Tab-separated table of C-alpha atoms and ligand atoms in Angstrom:
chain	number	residue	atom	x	y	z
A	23	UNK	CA	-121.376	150.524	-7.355
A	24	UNK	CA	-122.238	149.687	-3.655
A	25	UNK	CA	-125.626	148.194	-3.800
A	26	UNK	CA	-128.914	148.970	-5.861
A	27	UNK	CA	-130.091	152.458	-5.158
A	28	UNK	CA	-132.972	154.619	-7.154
A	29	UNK	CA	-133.997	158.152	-7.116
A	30	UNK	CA	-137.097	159.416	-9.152
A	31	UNK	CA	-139.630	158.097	-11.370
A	32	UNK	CA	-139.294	155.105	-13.005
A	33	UNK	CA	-141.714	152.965	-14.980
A	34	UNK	CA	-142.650	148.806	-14.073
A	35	UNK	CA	-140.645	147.632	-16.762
A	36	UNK	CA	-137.572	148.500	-18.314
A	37	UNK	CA	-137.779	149.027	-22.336
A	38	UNK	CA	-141.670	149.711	-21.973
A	39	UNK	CA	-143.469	152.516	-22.814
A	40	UNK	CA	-143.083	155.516	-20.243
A	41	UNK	CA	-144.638	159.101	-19.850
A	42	UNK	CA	-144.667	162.146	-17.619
A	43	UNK	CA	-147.285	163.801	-16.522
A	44	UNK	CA	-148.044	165.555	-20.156
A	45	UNK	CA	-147.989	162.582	-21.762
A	46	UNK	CA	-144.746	162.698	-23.149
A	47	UNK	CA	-142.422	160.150	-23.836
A	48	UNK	CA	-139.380	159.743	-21.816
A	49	UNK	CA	-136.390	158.317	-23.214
A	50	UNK	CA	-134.337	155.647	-21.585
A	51	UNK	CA	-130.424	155.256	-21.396
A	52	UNK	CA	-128.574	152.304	-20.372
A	53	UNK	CA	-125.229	153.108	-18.619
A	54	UNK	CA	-123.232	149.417	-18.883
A	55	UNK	CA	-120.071	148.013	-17.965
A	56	UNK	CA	-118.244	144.765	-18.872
A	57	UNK	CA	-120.525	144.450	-21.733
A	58	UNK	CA	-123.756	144.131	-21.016
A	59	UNK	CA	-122.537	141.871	-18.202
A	60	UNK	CA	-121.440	144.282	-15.797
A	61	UNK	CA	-123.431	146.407	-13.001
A	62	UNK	CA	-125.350	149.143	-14.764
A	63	UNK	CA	-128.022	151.674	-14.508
A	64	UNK	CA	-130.993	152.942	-16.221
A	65	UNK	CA	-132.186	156.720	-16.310
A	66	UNK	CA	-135.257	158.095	-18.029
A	67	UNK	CA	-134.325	161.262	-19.813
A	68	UNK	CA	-137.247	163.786	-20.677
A	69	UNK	CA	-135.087	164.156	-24.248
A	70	UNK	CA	-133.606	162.001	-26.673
A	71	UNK	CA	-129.764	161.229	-25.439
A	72	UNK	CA	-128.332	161.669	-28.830
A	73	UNK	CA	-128.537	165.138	-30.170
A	74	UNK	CA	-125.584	166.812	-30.738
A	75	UNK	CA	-125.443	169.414	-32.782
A	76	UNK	CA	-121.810	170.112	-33.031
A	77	UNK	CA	-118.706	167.656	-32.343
A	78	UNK	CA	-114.907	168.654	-32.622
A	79	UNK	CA	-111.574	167.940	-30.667
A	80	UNK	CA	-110.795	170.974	-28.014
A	81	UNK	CA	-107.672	170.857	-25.747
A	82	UNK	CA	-108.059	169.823	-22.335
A	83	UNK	CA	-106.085	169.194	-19.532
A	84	UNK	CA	-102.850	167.375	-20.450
A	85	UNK	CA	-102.128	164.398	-21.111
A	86	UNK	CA	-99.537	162.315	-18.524
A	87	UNK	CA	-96.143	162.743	-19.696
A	88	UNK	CA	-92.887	161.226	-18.616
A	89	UNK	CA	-89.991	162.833	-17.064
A	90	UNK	CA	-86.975	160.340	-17.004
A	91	UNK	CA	-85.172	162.633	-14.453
A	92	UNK	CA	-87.619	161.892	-12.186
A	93	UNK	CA	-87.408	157.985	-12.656
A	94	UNK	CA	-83.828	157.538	-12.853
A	95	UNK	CA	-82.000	156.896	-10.791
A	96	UNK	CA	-84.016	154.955	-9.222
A	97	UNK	CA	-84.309	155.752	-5.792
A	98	UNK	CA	-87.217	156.880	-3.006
A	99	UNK	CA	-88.667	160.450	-3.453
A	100	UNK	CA	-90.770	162.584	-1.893
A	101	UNK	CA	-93.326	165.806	-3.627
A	102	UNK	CA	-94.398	168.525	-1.843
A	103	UNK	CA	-97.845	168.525	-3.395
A	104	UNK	CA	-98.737	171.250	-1.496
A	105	UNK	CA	-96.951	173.527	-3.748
A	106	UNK	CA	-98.288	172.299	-6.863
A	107	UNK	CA	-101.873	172.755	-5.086
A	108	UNK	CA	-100.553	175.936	-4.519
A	109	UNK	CA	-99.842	176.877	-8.082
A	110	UNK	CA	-102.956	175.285	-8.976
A	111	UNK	CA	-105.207	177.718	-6.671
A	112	UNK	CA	-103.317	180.631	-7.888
A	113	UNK	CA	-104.137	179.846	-11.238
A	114	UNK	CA	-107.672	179.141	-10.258
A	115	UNK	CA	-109.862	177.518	-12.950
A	116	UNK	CA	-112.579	174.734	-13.376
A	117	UNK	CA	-112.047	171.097	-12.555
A	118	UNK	CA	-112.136	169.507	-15.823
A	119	UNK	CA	-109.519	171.921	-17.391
A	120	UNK	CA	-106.683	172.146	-14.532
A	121	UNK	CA	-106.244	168.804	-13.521
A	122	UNK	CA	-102.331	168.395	-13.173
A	123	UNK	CA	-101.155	164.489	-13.156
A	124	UNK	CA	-98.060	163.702	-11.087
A	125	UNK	CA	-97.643	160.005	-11.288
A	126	UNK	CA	-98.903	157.497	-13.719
A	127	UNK	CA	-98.530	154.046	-15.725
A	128	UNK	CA	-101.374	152.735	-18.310
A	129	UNK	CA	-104.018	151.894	-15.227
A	130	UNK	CA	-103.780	154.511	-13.219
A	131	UNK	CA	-102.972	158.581	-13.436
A	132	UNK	CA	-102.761	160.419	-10.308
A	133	UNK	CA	-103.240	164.163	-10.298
A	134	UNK	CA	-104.167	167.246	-8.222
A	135	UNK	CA	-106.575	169.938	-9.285
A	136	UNK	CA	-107.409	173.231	-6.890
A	137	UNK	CA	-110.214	174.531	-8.730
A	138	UNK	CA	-111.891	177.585	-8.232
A	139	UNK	CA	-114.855	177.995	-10.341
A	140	UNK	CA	-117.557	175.429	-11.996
A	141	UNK	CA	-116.927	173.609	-14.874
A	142	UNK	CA	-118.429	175.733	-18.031
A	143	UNK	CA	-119.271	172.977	-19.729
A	144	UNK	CA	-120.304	168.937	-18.591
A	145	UNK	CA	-117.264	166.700	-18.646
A	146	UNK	CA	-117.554	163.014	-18.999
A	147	UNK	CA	-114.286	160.550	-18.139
A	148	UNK	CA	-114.791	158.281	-21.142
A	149	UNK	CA	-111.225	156.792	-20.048
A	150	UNK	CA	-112.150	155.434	-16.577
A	151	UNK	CA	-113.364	156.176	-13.061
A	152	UNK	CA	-112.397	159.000	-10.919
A	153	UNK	CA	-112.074	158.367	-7.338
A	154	UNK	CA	-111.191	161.918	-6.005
A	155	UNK	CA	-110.113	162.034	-2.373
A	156	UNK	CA	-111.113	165.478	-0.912
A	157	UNK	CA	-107.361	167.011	0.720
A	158	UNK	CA	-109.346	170.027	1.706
A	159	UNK	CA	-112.756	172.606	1.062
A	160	UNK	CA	-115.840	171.093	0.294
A	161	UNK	CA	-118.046	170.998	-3.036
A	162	UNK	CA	-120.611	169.655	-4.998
A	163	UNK	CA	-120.837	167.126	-8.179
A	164	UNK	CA	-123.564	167.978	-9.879
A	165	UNK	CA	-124.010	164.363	-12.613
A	166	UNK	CA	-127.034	162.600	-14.524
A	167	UNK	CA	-128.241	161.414	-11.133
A	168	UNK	CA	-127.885	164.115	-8.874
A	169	UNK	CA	-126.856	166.318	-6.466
A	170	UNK	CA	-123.735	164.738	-4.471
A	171	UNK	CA	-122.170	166.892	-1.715
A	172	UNK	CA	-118.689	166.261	-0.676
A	173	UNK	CA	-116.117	167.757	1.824
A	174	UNK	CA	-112.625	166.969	3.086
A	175	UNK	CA	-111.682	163.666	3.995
A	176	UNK	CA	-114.018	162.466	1.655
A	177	UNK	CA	-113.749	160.058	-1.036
A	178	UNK	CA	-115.571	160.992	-4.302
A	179	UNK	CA	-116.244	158.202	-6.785
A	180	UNK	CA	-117.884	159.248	-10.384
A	181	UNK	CA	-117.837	156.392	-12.933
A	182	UNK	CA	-116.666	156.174	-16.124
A	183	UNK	CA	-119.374	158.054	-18.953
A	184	UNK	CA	-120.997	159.973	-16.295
A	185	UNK	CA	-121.714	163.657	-17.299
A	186	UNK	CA	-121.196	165.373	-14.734
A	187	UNK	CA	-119.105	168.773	-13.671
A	188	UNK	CA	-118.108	170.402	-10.102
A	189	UNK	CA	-118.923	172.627	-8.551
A	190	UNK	CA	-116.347	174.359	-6.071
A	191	UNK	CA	-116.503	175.810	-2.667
A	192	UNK	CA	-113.290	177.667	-1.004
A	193	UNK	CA	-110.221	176.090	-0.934
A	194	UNK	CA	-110.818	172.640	-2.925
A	195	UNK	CA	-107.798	170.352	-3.599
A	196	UNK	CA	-108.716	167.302	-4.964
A	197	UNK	CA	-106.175	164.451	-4.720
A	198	UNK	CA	-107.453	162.305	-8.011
A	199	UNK	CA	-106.733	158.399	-8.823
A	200	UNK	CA	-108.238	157.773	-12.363
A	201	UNK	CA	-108.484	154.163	-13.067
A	202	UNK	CA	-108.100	153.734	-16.606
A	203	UNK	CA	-110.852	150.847	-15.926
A	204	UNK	CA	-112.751	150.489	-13.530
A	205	UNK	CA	-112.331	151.327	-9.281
A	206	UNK	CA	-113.766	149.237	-6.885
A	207	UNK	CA	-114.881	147.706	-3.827
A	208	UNK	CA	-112.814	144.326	-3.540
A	209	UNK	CA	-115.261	141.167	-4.624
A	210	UNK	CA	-113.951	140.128	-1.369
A	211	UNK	CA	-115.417	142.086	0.777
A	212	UNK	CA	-119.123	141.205	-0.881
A	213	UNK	CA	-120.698	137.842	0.016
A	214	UNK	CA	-122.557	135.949	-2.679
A	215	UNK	CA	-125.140	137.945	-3.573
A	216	UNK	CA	-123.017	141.074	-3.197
A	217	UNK	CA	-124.164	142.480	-0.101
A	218	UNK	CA	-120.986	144.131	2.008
A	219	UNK	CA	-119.240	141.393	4.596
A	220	UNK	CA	-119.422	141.848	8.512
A	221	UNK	CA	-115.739	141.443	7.626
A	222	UNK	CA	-115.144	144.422	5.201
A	223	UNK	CA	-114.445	147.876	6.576
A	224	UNK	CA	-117.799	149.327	5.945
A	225	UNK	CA	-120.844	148.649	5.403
A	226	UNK	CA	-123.384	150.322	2.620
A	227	UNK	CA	-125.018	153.159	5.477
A	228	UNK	CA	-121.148	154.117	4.781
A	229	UNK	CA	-121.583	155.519	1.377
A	230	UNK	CA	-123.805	158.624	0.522
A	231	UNK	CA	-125.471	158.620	-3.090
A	232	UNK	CA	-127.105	161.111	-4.878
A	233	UNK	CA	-131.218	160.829	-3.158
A	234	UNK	CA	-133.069	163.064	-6.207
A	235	UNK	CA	-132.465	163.587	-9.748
A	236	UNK	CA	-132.067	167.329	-10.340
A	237	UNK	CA	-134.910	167.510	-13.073
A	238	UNK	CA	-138.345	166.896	-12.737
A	239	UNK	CA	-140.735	166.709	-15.549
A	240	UNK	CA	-141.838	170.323	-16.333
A	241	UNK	CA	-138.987	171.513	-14.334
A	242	UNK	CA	-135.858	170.958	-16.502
A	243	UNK	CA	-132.804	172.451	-15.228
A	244	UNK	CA	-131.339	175.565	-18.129
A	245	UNK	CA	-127.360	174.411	-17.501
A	246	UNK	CA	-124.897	174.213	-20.071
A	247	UNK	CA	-125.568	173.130	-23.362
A	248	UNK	CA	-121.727	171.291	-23.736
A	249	UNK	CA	-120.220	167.904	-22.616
A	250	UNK	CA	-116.501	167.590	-22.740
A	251	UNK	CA	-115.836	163.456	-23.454
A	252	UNK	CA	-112.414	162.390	-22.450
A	253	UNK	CA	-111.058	159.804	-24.630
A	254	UNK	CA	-107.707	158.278	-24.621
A	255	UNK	CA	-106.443	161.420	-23.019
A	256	UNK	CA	-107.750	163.758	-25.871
A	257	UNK	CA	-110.877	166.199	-25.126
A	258	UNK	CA	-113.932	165.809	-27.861
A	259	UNK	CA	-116.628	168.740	-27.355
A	260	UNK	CA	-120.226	167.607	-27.950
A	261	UNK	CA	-122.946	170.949	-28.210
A	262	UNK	CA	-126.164	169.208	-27.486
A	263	UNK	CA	-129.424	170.925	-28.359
A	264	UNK	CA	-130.373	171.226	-24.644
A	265	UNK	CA	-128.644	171.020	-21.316
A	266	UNK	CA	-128.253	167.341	-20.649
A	267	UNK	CA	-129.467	167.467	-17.119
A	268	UNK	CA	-132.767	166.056	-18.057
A	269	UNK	CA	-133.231	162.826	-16.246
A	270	UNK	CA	-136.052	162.387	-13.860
A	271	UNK	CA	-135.505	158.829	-12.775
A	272	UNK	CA	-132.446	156.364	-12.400
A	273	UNK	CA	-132.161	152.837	-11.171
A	274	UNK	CA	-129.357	150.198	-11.065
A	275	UNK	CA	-125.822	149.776	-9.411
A	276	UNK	CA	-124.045	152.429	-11.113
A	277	UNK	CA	-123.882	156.070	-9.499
A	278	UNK	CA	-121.373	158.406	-8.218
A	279	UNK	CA	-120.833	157.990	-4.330
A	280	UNK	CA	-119.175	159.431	-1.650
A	281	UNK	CA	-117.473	157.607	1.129
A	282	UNK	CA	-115.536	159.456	4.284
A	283	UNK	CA	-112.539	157.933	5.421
A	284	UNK	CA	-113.040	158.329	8.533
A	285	UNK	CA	-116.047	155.953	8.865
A	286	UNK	CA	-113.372	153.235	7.186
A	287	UNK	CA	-112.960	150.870	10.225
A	288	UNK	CA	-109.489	149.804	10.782
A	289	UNK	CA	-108.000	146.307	12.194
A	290	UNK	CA	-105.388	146.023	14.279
A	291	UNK	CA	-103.515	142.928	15.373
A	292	UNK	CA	-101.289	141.181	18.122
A	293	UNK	CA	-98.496	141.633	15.840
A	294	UNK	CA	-98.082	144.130	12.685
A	295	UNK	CA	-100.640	143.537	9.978
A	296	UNK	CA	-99.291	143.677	6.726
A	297	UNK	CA	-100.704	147.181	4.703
A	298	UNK	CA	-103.046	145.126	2.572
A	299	UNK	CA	-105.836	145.259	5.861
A	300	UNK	CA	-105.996	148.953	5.185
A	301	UNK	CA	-107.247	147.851	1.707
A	302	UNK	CA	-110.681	150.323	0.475
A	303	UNK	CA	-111.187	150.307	-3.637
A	304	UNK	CA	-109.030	148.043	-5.955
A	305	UNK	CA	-108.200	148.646	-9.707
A	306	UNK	CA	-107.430	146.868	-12.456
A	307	UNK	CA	-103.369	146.472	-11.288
A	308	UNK	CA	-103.254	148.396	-8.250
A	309	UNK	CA	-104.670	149.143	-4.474
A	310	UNK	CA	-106.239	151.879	-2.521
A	311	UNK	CA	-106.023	151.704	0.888
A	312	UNK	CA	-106.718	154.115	4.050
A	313	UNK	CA	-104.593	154.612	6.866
A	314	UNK	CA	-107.098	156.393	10.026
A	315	UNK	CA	-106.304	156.857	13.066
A	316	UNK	CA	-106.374	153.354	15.080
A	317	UNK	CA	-105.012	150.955	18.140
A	318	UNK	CA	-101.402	149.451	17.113
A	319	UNK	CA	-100.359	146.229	18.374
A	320	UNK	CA	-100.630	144.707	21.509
A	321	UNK	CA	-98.567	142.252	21.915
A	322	UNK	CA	-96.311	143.196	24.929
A	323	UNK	CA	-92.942	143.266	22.871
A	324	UNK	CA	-94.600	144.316	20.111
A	325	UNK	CA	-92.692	147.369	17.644
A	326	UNK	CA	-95.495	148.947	16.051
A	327	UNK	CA	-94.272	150.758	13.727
A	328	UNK	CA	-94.067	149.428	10.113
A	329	UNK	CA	-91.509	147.134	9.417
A	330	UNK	CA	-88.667	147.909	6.579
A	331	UNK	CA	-90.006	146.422	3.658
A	332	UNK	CA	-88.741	145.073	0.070
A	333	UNK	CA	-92.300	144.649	-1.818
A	334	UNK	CA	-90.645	143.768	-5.166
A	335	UNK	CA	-94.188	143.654	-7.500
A	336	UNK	CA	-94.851	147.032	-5.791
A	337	UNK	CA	-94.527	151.051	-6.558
A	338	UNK	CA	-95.914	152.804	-3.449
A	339	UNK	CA	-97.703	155.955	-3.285
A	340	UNK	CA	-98.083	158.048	0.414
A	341	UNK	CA	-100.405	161.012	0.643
A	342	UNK	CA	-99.540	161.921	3.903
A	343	UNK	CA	-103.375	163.858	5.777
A	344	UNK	CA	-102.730	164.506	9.424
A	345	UNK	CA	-101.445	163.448	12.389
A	346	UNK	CA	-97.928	162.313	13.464
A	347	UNK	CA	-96.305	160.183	11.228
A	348	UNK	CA	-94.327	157.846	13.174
A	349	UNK	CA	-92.405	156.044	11.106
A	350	UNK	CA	-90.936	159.346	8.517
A	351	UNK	CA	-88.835	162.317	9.819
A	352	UNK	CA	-89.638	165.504	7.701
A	353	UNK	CA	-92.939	164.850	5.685
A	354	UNK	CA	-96.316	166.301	6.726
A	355	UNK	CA	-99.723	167.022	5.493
A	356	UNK	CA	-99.826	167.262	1.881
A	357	UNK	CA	-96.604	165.348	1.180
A	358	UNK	CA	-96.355	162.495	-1.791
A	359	UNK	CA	-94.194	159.741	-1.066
A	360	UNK	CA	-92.602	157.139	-3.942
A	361	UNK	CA	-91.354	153.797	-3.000
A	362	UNK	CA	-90.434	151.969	-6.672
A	363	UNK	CA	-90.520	148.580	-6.067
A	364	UNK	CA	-87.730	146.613	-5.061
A	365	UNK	CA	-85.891	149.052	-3.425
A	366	UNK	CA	-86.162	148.699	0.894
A	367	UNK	CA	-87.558	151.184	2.180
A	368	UNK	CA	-89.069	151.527	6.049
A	369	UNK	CA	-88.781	153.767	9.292
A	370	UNK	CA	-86.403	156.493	9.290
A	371	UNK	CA	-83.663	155.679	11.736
A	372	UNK	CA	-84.997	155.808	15.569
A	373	UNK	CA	-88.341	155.761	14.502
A	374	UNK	CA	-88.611	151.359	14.654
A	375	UNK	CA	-87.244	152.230	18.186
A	376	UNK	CA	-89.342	155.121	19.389
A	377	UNK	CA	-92.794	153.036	18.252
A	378	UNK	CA	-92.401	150.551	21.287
A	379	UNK	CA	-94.852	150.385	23.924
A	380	UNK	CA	-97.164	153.020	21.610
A	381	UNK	CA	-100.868	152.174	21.950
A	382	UNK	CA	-102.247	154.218	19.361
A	383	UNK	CA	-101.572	156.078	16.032
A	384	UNK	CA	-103.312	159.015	15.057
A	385	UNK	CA	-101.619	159.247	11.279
A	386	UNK	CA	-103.842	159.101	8.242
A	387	UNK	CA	-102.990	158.635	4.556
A	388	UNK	CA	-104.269	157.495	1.538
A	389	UNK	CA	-102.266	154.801	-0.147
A	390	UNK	CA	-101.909	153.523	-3.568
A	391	UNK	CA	-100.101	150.395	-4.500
A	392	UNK	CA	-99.911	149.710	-7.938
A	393	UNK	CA	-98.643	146.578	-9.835
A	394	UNK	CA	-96.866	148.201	-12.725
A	395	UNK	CA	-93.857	150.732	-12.841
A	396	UNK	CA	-95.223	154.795	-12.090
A	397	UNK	CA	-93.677	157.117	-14.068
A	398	UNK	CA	-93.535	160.932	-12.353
A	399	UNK	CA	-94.625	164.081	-15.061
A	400	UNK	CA	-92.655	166.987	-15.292
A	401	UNK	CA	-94.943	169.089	-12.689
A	402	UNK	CA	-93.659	165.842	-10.699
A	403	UNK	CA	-90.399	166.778	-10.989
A	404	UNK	CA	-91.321	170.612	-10.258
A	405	UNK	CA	-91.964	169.451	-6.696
A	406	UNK	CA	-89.965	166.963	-5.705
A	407	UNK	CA	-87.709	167.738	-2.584
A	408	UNK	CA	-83.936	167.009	-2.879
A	409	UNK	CA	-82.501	164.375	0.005
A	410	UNK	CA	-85.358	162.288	0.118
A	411	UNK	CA	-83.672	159.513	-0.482
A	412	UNK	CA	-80.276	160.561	2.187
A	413	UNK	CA	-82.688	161.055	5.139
A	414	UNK	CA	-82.525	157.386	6.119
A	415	UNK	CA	-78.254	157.483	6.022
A	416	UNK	CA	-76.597	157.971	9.214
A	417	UNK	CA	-74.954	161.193	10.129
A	418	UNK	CA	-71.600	161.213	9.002
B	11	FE2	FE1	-94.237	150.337	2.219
């Protein structure tokens, strides 16, 4: 949903008559959001999109489930998500069957998955998007419009409906944010006619799409024969009379995309800019923001490091990447911070004091902001590490 892209064949018109090569006709499907109001796409299938041959309910991954130990009381806490990335590898599996949520409320789920081998069967996110950022390996998507590498430090966007599965390489962890609606770029970062500001952190060259769709007429790829549709958390298993991988042509706005936080161009200020300037993809009552490596402050009696903060609409989420994080004591790569709103939180103590007179921060982190109360699962729980909430108190 960056700008209008196209890969394939595609005929003048929409809704006209279309043929391959053989004189066949190909069949077109309209992927639409808000409506018939919202950005969509068209692709041309070489088959009819609505064979299936077989439906029933399946298990899938689970569904997000409160743990009210981890929620009360209320108070800051920190996840080592490396260990539940750890568990996850162990067990190895596909994508679309060991996704493991950790924090969620009804807009947004956040989860981990390590898997370790393709997805046996198409899965489709009937629920919302999936923006997965890449914490480490590299893979591909394989969807209705293409082939889509992606590596770590990426993000990976694939929108709501889109069949799709993954493919893994060694040593994928995929930190996912599923917006139970839709996630975006902000509307204001696009000018009028929806081209990307000189004032928004990137510009379209910034996002990689899918160039080719993977079948060609007379060359239709033999994949599997199943989609898995996710619907209000519960897994419905469609056997289709061919693989679905048969579109030769795509147009519109709507398309997964990759995006790598490091080309996400920063902004730095005389004085501390409020978190909101690290701002990347919004959703329907929450933020996604990216913290890269950057110039701090420069005003000559500036403190640099982030100021303690009561954000009282706010529950804030910290995946800590890399770098030195100037403003914690004891959290590294792979760490998940929660600050429930309300409740101060800030630099641990000497940090505020150490950042003067720094030039330059090398941390990076995803962030998540979300407008309504996060509940942590029981894997949650699993992970969480004891005295998160102490290490700001004095030594007694
Ligand atoms: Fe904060």
């Amino acid at each position: 949903m960056i700008d209008h892209a196209r890969a394939g064949i595609l005929p003048d018109k929409p809704h006209t008559v279309f043929r391959g090569p053989d004189g066949a006709l190909l069949h077109e499907e309209m992927l639409t959001r808000g409506g018939f109001d919202g950005p969509f796409a068209y692709l041309y299938h070489a088959h009819p999109v609505t064979a299936a041959r077989r439906v029933e309910e399946i298990e899938g991954f689970a569904a997000p489930a409160r743990a009210e130990a981890g929620m009360f009381p209320n108070q800051r806490r920190l996840y080592d998500a490396n260990a539940l990335w750890d568990r996850l590898a162990e067990a190895g599996g596909a994508a679309s069957r060991t996704r493991t949520a950790l924090l969620f409320n009804d807009d947004v789920v956040l989860s981990l998955s390590a898997p370790s081998e393709p997805d046996p069967a198409y899965f489709a996110n009937n629920d919302g998007d999936d923006l997965h950022y890449v914490m480490s390996g590299r893979g591909r998507l394989e969807s209705s419009f293409g082939w889509l590498e992606f590596e770590a430090g990426d993000y990976l966007h694939v929108p709501r409906s889109v069949i799709h599965r993954v493919h893994p390489g060694a040593g994928l962890r995929l930190f996912t944010i599923e917006g139970r609606r839709d996630v975006v770029v902000p509307s204001n970062f696009r000018n009028p006619v929806g081209q990307l500001t000189m004032n928004a952190p990137y510009t379209e060259r910034d996002f990689v799409r899918p160039t080719a769709p993977i079948a060609s007429h007379g060359a239709l790829p033999d994949g599997p024969r199943e989609v898995l549709v996710k619907r209000l958390d519960r897994f419905t298993r469609l056997s289709l009379e061919r693989c679905p991988m048969d579109v030769v042509g795509w147009d519109g706005y709507l398309y997964p995309f990759t995006f790598a936080m490091r080309r996400y161009q920063p902004k730095t200020g005389q004085l501390h800019l409020p978190p909101t300037v690290h701002t990347t993809f919004v959703g329907a009552s929450y933020v996604v923001c990216s913290f890269v490596p950057r110039a701090v402050d420069f005003h000559p009696e500036a403190i640099p490091c982030p100021y303690p903060h009561s954000s009282v609409d706010c529950d804030e989420v910290l995946l800590y990447l890399a770098g030195n994080f100037t403003s914690r004591r004891g959290v590294g790569p792979g760490c998940v911070s929660l600050h429930p709103a309300g409740l101060p939180h800030g630099p641990h103590p000497g940090a505020y004091e150490a950042s003067i007179g720094s030039k330059w921060t090398d941390e990076s982190a995803v962030m998540l902001d979300a407008f309504k109360p996060l509940w942590p699962t029981p894997a949650a729980l699993g992970v969480e590490r004891a005295g998160y909430q102490a290490s700001w108190a004095s030594p007694e």
